[in-house]
Every structure is written in structure tokens, then in C-alpha cells.
Coordinates of C-alpha atoms in Angstrom, one line a residue:
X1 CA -121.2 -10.5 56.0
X2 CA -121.5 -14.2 57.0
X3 CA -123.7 -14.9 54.1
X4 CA -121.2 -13.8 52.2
X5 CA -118.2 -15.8 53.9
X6 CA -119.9 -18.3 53.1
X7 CA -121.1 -17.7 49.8
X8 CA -117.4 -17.5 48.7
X9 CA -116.3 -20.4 50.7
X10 CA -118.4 -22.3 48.8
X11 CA -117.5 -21.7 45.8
X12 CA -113.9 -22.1 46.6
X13 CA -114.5 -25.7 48.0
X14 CA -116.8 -26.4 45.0
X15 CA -113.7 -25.6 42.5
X16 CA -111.3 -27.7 45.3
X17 CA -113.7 -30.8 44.3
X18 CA -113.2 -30.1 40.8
X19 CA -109.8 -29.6 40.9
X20 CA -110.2 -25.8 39.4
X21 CA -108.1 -23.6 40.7
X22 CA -109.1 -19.7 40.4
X23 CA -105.4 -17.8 41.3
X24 CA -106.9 -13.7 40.9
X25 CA -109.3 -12.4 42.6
X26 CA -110.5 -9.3 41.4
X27 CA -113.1 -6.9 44.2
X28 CA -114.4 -3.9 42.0
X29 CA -117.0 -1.7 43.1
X30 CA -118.3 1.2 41.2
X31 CA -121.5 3.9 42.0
X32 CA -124.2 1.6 41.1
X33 CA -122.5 -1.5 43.0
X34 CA -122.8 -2.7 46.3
X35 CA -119.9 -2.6 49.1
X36 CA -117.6 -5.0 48.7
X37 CA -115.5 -6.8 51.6
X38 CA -112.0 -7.6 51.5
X39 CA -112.0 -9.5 54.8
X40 CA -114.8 -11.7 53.6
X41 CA -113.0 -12.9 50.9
X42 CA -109.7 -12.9 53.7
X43 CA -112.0 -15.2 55.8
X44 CA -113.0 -17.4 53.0
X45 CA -109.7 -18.1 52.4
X46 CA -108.8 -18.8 55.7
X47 CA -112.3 -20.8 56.3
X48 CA -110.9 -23.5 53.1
X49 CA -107.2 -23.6 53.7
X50 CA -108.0 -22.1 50.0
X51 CA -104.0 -21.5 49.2
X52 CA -104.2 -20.7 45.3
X53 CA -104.1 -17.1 45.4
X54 CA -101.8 -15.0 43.6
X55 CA -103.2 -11.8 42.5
X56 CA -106.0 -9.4 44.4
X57 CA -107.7 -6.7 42.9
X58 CA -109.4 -4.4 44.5
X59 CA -110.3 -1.4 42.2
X60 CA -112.9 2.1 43.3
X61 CA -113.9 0.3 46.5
X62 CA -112.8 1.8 50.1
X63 CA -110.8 -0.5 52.0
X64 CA -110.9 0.0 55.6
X65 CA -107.7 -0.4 58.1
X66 CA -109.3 -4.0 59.7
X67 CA -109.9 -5.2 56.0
X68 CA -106.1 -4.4 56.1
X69 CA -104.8 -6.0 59.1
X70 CA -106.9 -9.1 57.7
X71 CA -105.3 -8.9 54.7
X72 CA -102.0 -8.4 56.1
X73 CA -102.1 -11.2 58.8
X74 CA -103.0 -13.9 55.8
X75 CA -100.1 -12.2 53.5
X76 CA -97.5 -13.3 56.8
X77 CA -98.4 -16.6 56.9
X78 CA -96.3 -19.4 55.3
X79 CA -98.5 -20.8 53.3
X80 CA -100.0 -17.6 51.8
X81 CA -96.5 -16.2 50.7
X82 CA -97.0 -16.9 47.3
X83 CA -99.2 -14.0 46.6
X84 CA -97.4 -12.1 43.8
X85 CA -99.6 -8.9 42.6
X86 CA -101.9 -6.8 45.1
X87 CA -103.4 -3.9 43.2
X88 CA -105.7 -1.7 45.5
X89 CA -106.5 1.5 42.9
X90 CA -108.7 4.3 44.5
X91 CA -109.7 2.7 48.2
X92 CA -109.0 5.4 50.1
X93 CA -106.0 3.3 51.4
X94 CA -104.9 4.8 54.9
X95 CA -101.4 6.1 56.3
X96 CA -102.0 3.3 58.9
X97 CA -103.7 1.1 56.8
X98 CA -100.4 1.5 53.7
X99 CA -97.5 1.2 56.7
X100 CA -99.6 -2.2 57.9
X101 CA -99.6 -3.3 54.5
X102 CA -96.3 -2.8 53.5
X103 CA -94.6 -4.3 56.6
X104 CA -95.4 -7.5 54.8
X105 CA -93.2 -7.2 51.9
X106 CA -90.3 -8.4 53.5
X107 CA -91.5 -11.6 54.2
X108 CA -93.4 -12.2 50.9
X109 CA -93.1 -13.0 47.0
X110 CA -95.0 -9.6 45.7
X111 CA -93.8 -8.6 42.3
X112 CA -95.9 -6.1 41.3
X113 CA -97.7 -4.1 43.5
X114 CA -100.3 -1.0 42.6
X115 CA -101.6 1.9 44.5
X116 CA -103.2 4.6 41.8
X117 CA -105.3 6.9 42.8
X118 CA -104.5 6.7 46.8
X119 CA -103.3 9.4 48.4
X120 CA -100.3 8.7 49.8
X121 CA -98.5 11.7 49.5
X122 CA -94.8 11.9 49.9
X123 CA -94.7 11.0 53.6
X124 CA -96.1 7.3 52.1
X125 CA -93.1 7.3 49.8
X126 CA -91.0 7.3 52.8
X127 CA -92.9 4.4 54.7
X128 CA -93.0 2.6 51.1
X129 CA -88.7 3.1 51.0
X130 CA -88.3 1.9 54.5
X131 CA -89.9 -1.3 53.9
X132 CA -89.0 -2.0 50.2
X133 CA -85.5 -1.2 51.0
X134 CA -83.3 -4.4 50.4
X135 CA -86.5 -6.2 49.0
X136 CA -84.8 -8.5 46.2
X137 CA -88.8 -9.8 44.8
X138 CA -91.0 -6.8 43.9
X139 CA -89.9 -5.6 39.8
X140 CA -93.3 -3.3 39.3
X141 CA -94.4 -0.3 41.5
X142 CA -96.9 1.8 40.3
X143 CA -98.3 4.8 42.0
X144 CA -100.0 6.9 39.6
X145 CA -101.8 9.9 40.9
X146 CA -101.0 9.5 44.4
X147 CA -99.8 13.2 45.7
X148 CA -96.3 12.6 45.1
X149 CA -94.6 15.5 45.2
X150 CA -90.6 16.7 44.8
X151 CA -89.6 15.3 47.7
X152 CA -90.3 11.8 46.6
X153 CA -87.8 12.5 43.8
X154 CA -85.2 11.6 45.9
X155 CA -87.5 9.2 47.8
X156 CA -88.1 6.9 44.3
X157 CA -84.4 7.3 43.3
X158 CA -83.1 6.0 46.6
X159 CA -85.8 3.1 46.5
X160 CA -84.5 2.0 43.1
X161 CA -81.0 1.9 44.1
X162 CA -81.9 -0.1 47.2
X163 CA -84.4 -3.0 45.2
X164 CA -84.9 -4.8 41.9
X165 CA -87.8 -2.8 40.7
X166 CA -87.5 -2.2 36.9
X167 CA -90.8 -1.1 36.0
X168 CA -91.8 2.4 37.4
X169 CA -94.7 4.5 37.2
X170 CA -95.5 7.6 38.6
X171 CA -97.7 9.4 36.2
X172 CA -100.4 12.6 37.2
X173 CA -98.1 13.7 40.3
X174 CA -96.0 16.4 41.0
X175 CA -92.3 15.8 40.9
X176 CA -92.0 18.6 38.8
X177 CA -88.5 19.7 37.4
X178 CA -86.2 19.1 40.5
X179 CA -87.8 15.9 41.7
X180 CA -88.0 14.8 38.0
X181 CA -84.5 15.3 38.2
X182 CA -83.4 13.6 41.3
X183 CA -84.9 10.7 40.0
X184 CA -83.4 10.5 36.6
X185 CA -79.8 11.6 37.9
X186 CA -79.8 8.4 40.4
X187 CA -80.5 6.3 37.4
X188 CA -77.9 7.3 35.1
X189 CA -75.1 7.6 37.9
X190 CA -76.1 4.0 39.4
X191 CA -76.3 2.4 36.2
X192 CA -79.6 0.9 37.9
X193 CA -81.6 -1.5 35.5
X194 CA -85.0 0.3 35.0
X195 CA -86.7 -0.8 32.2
X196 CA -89.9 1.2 31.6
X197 CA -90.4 4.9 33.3
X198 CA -93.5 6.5 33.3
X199 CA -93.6 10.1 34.4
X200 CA -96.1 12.0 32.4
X201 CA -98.1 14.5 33.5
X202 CA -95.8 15.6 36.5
X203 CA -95.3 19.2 36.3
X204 CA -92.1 19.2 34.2
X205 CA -92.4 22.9 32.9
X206 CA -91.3 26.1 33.9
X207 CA -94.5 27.1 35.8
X208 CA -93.6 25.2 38.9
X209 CA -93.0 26.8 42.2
X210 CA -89.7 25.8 44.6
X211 CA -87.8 24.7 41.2
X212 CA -84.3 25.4 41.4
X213 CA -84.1 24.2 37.9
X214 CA -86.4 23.8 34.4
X215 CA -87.3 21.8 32.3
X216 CA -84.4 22.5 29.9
X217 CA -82.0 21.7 33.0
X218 CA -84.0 18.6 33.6
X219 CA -84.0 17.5 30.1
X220 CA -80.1 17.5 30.1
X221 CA -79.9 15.1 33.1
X222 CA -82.3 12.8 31.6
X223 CA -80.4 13.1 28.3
X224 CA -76.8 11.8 30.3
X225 CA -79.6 8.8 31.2
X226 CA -80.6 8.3 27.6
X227 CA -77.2 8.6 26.0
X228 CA -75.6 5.4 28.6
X229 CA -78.5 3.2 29.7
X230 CA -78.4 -0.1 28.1
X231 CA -82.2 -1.1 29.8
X232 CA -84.1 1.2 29.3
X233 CA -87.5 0.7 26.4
X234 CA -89.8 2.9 27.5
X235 CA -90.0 6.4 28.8
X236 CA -93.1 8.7 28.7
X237 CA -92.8 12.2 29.2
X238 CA -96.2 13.0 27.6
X239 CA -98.5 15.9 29.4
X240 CA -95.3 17.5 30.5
X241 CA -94.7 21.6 28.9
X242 CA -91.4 20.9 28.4
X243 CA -90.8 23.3 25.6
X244 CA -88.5 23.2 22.5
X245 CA -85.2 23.9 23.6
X246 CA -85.5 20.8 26.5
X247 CA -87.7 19.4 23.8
X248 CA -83.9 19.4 21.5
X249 CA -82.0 18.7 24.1
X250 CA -83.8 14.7 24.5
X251 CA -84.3 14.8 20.4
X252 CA -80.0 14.7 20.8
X253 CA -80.0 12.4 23.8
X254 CA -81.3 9.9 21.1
X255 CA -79.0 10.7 18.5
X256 CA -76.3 10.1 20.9
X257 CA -78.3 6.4 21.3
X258 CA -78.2 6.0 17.7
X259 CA -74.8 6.4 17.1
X260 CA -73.5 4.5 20.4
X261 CA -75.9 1.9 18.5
X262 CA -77.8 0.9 21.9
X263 CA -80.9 -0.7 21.9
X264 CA -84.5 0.4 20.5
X265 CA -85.8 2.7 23.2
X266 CA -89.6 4.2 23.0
X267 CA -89.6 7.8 24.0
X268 CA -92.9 9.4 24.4
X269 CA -93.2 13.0 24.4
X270 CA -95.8 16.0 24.4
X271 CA -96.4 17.0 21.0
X272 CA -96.8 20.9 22.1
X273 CA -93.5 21.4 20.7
X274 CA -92.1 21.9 17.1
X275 CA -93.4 20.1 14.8
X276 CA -90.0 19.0 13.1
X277 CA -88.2 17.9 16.6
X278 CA -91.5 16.0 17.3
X279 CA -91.1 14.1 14.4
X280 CA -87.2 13.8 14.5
X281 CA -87.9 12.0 18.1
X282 CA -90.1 9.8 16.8
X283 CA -88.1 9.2 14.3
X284 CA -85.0 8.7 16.2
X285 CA -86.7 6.3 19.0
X286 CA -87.1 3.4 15.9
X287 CA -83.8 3.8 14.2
X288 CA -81.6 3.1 17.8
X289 CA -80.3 -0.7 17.0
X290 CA -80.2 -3.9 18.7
X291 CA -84.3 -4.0 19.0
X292 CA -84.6 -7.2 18.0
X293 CA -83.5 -9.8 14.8
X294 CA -85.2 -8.5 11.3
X295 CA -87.3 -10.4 9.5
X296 CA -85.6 -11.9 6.6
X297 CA -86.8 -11.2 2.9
X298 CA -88.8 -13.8 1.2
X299 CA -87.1 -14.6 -2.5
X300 CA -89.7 -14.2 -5.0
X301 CA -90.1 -17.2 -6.9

């Protein structure tokens, strides 16, 4: 482990000397690859005065709760504020080791921050609200595949009322219809500013259990949301059985875009449904306006 302080120490001085800066630091580990140490590179860090950093990117390698703290107690100091994305996909991140972390946001820069593939479960939604609540810096969350379930429907609509995040994804959980719903209703009451959505593969189908709605129910609230948001560019709704009559329901949602002549919108949706309100969708998504300037036609000579 002190070899290996050192080993990155040293290269961190030698680009100091040569006036190259490196600003992401990227930890990956993998089957064939060998533990890797977020406090070493932490230490480094701290060993230089090495105050370049960014981004970190830890990706299939466990983080422990110390490499945490370590990580933590740099991200609080002054002079290591400036950190602006912290991705840590499938590390085995801990309840302790995820409230630790996130007690930092207040007093940092982050802007996009990425936890796929942990398993945070809903009650890591709620630590994640208490501490991003207010926060005016973070615009990107992603938690992909991290146990959500309906609960943190109402959990990810409060935390986008209460923040500036306009990118959101939450892809391979389990909001399922009602949590879907709590969500989407949030964002077209609040008029909040989300840009992109991404909520495939959540369950949004009538095969869930504890629904007190379906998917066609669900697809009427998140039409109200199409029809009035002015932000919104993407939304992907792929993997989700929604059916054709929900299905319909969004294929009009657009329509009403179209003809209130709001902005090019990108809707993504399973294509298990008729074939002819697949392609209408499609369809529909490029011919909503105000997508940008068109490209004038060259005179032929």
C-alpha cells in the first residue's frame, strides 16, 4: 500500500514539474485485475498538495467505509472543493459508507454524481434527499439499478423540487406504476426544469404488486407532463410493458406538443406495442418545433 502511495505521488509531482495537469482519475478493477485503493490515491493527493482533481471514477471495484471517510475528509477541505463528478458504479458502496459520503455535498461543487449498480435501496434515497436537499450545484444524479423501489417515487420527486438537478436516471429499478407516477406528477405540477428522464426498465406494467394504479393511469399523468413542459428532450420509457392503450395515451401527449408547438422532445418507448402507434410516436417526437434553426437550402447554380 505504501509502494503504491508512493508510486502515484510520483507521478503526480513528475506532471507538477512539467506543468501537466491530469484533472480525472479513473480506478477500475475488473476479475482479472488487482485490488485497487481509493485511499492511496486519497493519500497521494494529500502527500503533493496535488489540488487538480475534478472527476473520480471508481468503476467494479469494492470500496470500503475507511476508503470513504478518506475520501470524504479530502472532499471537505477548502482546497479540494472543486471536485465536480464522483462516479462509484458497482463498489459495494455501504449505508454508512453513502450517508458519510453524501454529508459532503453541502459543502462542495459536485455536479454530477453516479451510483449504478449499488444497492442503496430506498432507505438510501432518503439519506441522498436529506443531504441534497437545498443543494443549488449538483444538475446530474444517476442511480441505475440500485433497488429503488415505489417509495422512492415520492422520494426523487421531492428531491427534484428541493435542488437544481436536470438530468435524472433511474433505469433497471422498481418504481413501478405508482412510484413512476409520483415522480412524473411532481414534475408537471412544479413546473421543475428536468431535462432528460430516464426510467426504463422499472416495472411500469400491470403485473406489479401494491399498485393502486397501471400503466394506463400512469401514462395519463406523464402525458399532463408531456403536453406543458417546455424542458424536457429526452424521456425513455423503453423495457416498460406498458401496453397499447397507455401506449395511445403518450402517442397523444405528443400530439398535444405538436400542436402547442413546444420544443423537439425524444420519447423512447418499448416497441411491444402496435406497430402503427410505435411508429406514430416516433414520428411525432421529430415533428414537435422549436428543435433548433434549419439548415438553409443551397441554390443550385
Amino acid at each position: 500500500s505504501s509502494g503504491i502511495n508512493a508510486e502515484y505521488g510520483e507521478d503526480l509531482k513528475h506532471g507538477i514539474e512539467k506543468n501537466q495537469f491530469v484533472s480525472k482519475f479513473v480506478l477500475s478493477g475488473g476479475v482479472n485485475s488487482k485490488p485497487v485503493s481509493l485511499s492511496c490515491l486519497v493519500t497521494a493527493l494529500r502527500a503533493v498538495c496535488y489540488m487538480k482533481i475534478r472527476e473520480i471514477y471508481c468503476w467494479r471495484t469494492p470500496i470500503s467505509d475507511s476508503d470513504i471517510i478518506d475520501l470524504a475528509l479530502l472532499l471537505e477541505t477548502p482546497c479540494w472543493k472543486n471536485v465536480s463528478t464522483i462516479e462509484l458504479i458497482d463498489t459495494n458502496l455501504s449505508d454508512f459508507a453513502l450517508g458519510r459520503l453524501s454529508r459532503t455535498f453541502p459543502v462542495g461543487r459536485l455536479k454530477k454524481l453516479v451510483l449504478d449498480y449499488n444497492k442503496i435501496g430506498d432507505e438510501g434515497m432518503a439519506n441522498l434527499l436529506v443531504c441534497l436537499t437545498g443543494n443549488t450545484e449538483l444538475k446530474h444524479l444517476s442511480v441505475n439499478y440500485c433497488n429503488l423501489t415505489i417509495p422512492s417515487g415520492a422520494l426523487l420527486a421531492e428531491l427534484l423540487t428541493k435542488s437544481t438537478i436536470i438530468h435524472l436516471e433511474v433505469t433497471g429499478n422498481a418504481l413501478q406504476c405508482d412510484g413512476t407516477a409520483q415522480l412524473i406528477d411532481a414534475l408537471g405540477t412544479q413546473d421543475i426544469p428536468l431535462k432528460s428522464l430516464l426510467i426504463a426498465d422499472n416495472g411500469i406494467d400491470s403485473h406489479g404488486k401494491g399498485n393502486q394504479r397501471g400503466p394506463f393511469m400512469t401514462a395519463k399523468v406523464i402525458r399532463r407532463w408531456l403536453t406543458c413542459t417546455q424542458y424536457l428532450e429526452l424521456c425513455d420509457l423503453r423495457d416498460n410493458d406498458i401496453g397499447d392503450l397507455a401506449a395511445r395515451e403518450l402517442m397523444d401527449g405528443l400530439t398535444d406538443r405538436v400542436t402547442a408547438g413546444l420544443k423537439n422532445l425524444q420519447l423512447l418507448v418499448t416497441c411491444r406495442i402496435d406497430a402503427t402507434i410505435y411508429k406514430t410516436i416516433q414520428s411525432l417526437a421529430k415533428k414537435s418545433k422549436g428543435g433548433g434553426k434549419k439548415k438553409k437550402k443551397r441554390k443550385k447554380k
